[in-house]
Short mmCIF file of C-alpha atoms in Angstrom, two decimals:
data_model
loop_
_atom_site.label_atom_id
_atom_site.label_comp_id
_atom_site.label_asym_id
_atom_site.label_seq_id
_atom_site.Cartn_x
_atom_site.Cartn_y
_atom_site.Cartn_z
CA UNK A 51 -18.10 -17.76 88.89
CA UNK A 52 -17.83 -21.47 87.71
CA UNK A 53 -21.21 -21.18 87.06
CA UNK A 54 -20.73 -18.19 84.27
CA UNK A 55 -17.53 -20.21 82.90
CA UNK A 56 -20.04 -23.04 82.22
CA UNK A 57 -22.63 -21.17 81.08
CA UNK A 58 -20.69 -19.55 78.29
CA UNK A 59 -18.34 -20.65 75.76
CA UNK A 60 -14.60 -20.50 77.19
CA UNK A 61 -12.16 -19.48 74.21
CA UNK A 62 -9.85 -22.63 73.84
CA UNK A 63 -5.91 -21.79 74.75
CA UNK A 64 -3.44 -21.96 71.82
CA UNK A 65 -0.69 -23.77 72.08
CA UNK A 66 2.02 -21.75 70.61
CA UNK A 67 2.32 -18.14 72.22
CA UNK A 68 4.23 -15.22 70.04
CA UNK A 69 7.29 -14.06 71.61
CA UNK A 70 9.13 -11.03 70.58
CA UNK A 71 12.50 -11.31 70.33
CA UNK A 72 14.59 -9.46 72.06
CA UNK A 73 17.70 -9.65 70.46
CA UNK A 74 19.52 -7.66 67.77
CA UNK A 75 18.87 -9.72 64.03
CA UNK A 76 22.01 -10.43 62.49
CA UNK A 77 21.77 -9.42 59.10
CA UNK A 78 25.14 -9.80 57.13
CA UNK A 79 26.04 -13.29 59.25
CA UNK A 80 22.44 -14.65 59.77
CA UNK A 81 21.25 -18.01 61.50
CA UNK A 82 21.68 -20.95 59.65
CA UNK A 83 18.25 -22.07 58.98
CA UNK A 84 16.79 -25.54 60.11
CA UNK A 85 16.70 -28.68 58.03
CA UNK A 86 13.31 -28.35 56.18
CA UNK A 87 14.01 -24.85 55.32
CA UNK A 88 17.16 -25.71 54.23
CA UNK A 89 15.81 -28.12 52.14
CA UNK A 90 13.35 -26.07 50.14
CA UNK A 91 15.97 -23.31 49.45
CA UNK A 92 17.93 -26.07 47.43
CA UNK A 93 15.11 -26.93 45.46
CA UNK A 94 14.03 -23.82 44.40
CA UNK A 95 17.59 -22.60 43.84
CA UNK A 96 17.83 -21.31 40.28
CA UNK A 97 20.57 -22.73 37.83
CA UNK A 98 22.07 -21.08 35.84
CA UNK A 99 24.36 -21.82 32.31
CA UNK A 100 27.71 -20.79 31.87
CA UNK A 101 27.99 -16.62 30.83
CA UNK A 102 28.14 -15.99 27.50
CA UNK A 103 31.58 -14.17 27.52
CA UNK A 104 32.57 -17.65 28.32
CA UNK A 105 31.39 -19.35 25.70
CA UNK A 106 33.36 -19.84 21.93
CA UNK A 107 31.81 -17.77 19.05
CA UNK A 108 30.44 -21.06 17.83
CA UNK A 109 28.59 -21.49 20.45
CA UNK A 110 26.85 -18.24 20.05
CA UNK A 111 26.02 -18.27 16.64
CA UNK A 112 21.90 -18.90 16.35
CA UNK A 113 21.88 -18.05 12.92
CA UNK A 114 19.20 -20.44 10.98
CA UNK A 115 17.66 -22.01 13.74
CA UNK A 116 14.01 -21.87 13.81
CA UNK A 117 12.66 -20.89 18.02
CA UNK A 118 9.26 -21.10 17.27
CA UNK A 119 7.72 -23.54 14.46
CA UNK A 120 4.18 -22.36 13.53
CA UNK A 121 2.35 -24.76 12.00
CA UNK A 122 0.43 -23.37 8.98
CA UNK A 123 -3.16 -23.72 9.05
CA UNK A 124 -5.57 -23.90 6.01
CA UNK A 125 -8.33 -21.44 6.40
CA UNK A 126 -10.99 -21.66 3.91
CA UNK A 127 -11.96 -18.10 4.44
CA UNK A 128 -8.21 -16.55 4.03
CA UNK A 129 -8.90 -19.15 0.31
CA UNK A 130 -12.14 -16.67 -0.34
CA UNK A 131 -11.17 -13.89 -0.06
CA UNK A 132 -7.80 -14.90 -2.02
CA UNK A 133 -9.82 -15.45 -4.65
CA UNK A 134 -11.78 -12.37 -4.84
CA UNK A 135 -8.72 -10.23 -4.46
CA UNK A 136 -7.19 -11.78 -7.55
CA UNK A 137 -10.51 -11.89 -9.46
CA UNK A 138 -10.05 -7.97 -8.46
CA UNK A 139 -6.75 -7.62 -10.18
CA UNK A 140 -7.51 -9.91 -13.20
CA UNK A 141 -10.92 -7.26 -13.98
CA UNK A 142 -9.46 -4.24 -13.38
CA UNK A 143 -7.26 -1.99 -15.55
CA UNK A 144 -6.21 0.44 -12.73
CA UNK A 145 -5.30 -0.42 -9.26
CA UNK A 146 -3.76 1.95 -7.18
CA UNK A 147 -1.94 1.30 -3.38
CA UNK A 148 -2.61 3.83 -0.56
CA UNK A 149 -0.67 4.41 2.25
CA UNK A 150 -3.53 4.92 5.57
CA UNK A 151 -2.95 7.45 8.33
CA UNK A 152 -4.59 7.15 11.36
CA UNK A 153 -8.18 7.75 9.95
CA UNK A 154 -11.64 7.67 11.89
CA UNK A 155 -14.37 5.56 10.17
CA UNK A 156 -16.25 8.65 9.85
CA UNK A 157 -13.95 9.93 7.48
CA UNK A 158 -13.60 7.11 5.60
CA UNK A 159 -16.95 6.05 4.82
CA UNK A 160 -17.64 9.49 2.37
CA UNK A 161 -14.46 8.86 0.63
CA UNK A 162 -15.38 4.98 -0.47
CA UNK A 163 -19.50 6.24 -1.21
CA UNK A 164 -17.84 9.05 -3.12
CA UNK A 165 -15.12 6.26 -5.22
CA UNK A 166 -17.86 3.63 -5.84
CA UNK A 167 -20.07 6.33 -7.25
CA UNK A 168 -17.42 7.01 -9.64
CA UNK A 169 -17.18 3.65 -10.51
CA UNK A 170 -13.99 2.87 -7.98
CA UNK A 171 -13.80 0.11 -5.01
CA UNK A 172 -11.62 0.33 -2.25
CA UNK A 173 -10.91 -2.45 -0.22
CA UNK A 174 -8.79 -4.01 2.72
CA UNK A 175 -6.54 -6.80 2.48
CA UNK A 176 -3.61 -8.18 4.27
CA UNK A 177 -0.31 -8.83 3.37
CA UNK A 178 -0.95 -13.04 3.81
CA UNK A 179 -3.93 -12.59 1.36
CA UNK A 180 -2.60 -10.85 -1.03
CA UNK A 181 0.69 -12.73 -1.17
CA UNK A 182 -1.99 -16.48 -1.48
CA UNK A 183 -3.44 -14.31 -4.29
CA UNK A 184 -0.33 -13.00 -6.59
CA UNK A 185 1.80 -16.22 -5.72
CA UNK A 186 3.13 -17.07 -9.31
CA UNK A 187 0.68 -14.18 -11.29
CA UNK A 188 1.95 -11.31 -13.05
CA UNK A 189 1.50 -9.08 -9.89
CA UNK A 190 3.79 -10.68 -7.68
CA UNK A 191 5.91 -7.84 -7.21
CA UNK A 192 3.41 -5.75 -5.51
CA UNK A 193 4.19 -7.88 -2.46
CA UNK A 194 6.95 -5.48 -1.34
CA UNK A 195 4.46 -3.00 -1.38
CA UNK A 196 2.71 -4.93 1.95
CA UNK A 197 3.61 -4.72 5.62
CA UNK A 198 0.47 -5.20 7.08
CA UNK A 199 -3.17 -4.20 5.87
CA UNK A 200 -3.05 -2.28 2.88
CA UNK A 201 -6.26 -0.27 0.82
CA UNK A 202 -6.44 -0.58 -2.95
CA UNK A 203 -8.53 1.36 -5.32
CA UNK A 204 -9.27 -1.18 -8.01
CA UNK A 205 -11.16 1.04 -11.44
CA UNK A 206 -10.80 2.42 -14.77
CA UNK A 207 -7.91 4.35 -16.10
CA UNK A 208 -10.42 6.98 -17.33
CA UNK A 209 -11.40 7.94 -13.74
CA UNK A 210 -7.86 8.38 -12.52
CA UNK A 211 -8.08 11.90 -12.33
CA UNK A 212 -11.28 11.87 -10.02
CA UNK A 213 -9.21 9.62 -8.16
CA UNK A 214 -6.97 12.00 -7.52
CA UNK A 215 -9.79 14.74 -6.91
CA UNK A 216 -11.67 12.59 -4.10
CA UNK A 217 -8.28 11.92 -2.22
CA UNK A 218 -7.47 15.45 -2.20
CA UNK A 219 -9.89 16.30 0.81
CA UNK A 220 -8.42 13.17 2.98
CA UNK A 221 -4.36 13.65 3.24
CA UNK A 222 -4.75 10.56 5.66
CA UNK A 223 -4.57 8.68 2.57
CA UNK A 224 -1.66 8.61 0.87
CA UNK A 225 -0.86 7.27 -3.02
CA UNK A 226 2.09 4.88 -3.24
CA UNK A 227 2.15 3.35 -6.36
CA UNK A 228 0.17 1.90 -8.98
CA UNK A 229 -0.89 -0.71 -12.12
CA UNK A 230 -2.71 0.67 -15.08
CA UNK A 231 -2.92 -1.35 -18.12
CA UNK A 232 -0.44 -4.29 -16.88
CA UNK A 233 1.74 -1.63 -15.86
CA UNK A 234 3.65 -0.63 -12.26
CA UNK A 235 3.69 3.29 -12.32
CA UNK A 236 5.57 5.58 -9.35
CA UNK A 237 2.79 8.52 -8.08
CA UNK A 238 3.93 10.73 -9.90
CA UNK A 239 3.79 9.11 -13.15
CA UNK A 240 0.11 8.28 -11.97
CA UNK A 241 -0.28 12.04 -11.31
CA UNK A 242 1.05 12.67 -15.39
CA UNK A 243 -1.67 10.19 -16.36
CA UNK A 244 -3.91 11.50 -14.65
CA UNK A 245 -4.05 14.99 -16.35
CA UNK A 246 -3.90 13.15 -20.12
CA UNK A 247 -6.81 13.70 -22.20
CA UNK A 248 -9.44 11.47 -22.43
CA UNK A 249 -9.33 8.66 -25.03
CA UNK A 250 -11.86 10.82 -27.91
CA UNK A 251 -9.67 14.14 -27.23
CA UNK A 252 -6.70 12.48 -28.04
CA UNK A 253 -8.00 10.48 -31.03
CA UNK A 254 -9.63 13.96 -32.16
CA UNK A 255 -6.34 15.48 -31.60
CA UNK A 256 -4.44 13.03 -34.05
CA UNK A 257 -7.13 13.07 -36.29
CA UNK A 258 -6.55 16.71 -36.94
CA UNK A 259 -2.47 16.64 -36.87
CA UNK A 260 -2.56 13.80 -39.44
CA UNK A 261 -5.25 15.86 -41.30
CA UNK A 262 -3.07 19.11 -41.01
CA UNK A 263 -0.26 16.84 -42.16
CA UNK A 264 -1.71 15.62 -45.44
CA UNK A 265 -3.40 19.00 -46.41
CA UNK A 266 0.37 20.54 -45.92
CA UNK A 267 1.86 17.89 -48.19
CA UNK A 268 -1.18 18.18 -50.50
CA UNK A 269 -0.31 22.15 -50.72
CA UNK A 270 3.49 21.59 -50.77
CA UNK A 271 2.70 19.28 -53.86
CA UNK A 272 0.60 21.28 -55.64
CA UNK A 273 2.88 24.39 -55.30
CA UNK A 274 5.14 24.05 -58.46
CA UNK A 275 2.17 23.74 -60.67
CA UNK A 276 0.27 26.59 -59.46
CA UNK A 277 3.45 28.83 -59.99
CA UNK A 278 3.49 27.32 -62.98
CA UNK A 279 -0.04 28.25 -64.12
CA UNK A 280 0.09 31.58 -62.43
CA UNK A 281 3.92 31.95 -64.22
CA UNK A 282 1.60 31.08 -67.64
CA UNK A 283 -0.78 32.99 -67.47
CA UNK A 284 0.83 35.92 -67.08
CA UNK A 285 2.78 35.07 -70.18
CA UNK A 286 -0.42 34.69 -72.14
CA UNK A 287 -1.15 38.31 -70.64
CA UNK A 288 2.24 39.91 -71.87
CA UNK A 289 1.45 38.30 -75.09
CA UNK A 290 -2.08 39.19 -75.98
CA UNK A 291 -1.50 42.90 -74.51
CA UNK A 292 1.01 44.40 -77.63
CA UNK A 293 -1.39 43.00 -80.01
CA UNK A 294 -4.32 44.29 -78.59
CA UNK A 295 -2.80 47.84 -78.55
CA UNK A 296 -1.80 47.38 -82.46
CA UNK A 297 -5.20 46.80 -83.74
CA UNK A 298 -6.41 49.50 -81.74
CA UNK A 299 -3.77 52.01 -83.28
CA UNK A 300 -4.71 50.64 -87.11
CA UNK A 301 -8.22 51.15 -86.40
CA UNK A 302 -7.72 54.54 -85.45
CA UNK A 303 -6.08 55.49 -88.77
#
């Protein structure tokens, strides 16, 4: 037997042994705990401030104090694209703010091929980029306009009405507002312009009431004298007719 104890490994003996307890655990009147332990729960104690229903009004008033101070950082890629949203505004006469649903980019993509074959661009900017953009312009009001990113159609006024045409088949986007000609127009004033003839009907249009006009005064001028002729001649008719009838009675005889 000492032989096998030598010949294999013996598993050392611990030196503390578990014990259960026997006892009944105090729970609302435990054991005070020893030193160390003691120790650590003081140190770890939270602290806390005085409750706020405490506290004077003054005290609670945070009005104007600033938590967190972001420092503002100077992207030269936010400058960009700044840039070309302003050089956006400055070229085109109609730009028009949409409202986007939840939309799928498979959606989307045949409703910007079908606008920039009509001679429209949509794009995406954010509310920081456009604000860098119209900060002191003309079109600093559209600001309000921005919560977040926003689309913009920026065209032609002529093509305002297949505008309106191509966003018919996608209700996900949805016409706010819009500038044609230096000019901030509600939807539906956009929707009024939208069915106005084109530039040559209406110029064909006035061409023919101011023509109508002038041949009307023309007529209304020349009116007294051609009662006046027609008044004449018939005059000259009364006139010539007894004399006529004379001679032809003293020929007779």
């Amino acid at each position: 037997m000492a032989l096998v104890k030598k010949a294999l490994l013996e598993t050392p003996a611990s030196f503390l042994l578990a014990k259960r307890f026997r006892g009944k655990v105090n729970i609302q009147k435990p054991r005070k705990p020893h030193f160390e332990k003691q120790l650590l729960l003081d140190l770890t104690k939270p602290h806390y401030g005085p409750k706020k229903s405490s506290l004077p009004d003054i005290f609670l008033c945070d009005k104007g104090k600033v938590l967190f101070s972001k420092e503002e950082i100077d992207n030269p890629f936010e400058r960009i694209l700044a840039r070309e949203c302003l050089n956006w505004f400055n070229t085109s006469k109609m730009v028009v703010f949409l409202h986007m649903n939840s939309i799928s980019m498979e959606d989307k993509t045949p409703v910007f091929a079908a606008l920039k074959k009509n001679n429209m661009n949509l794009r995406t900017y954010g509310k920081k980029i456009v604000s860098m953009a119209t900060k002191g312009t003309r079109y600093e009001a559209v600001n309000h306009l921005f919560t977040c990113h926003q689309n913009i159609i920026f065209g032609q006024p002529e093509n305002a009405a297949k505008m309106f045409k191509i966003l018919k088949k996608t209700p996900q986007m949805v016409v706010m507002a819009g500038i044609i000609n230096d000019k901030l127009l509600s939807k539906n004033e956009l929707v009024q312009f939208s069915k106005l003839p084109s530039l040559e009907v209406a110029r064909s249009q006035l061409c023919s009431v101011l023509q109508s006009a002038a041949s009307c005064l023309v007529g209304q001028l020349n009116q007294n004298q051609q009662v006046l002729v027609s008044h004449l001649e018939k005059h000259i008719e009364v006139q010539n007719t007894p004399v006529n009838s004379g001679n032809k009675d003293k020929t007779e005889s």
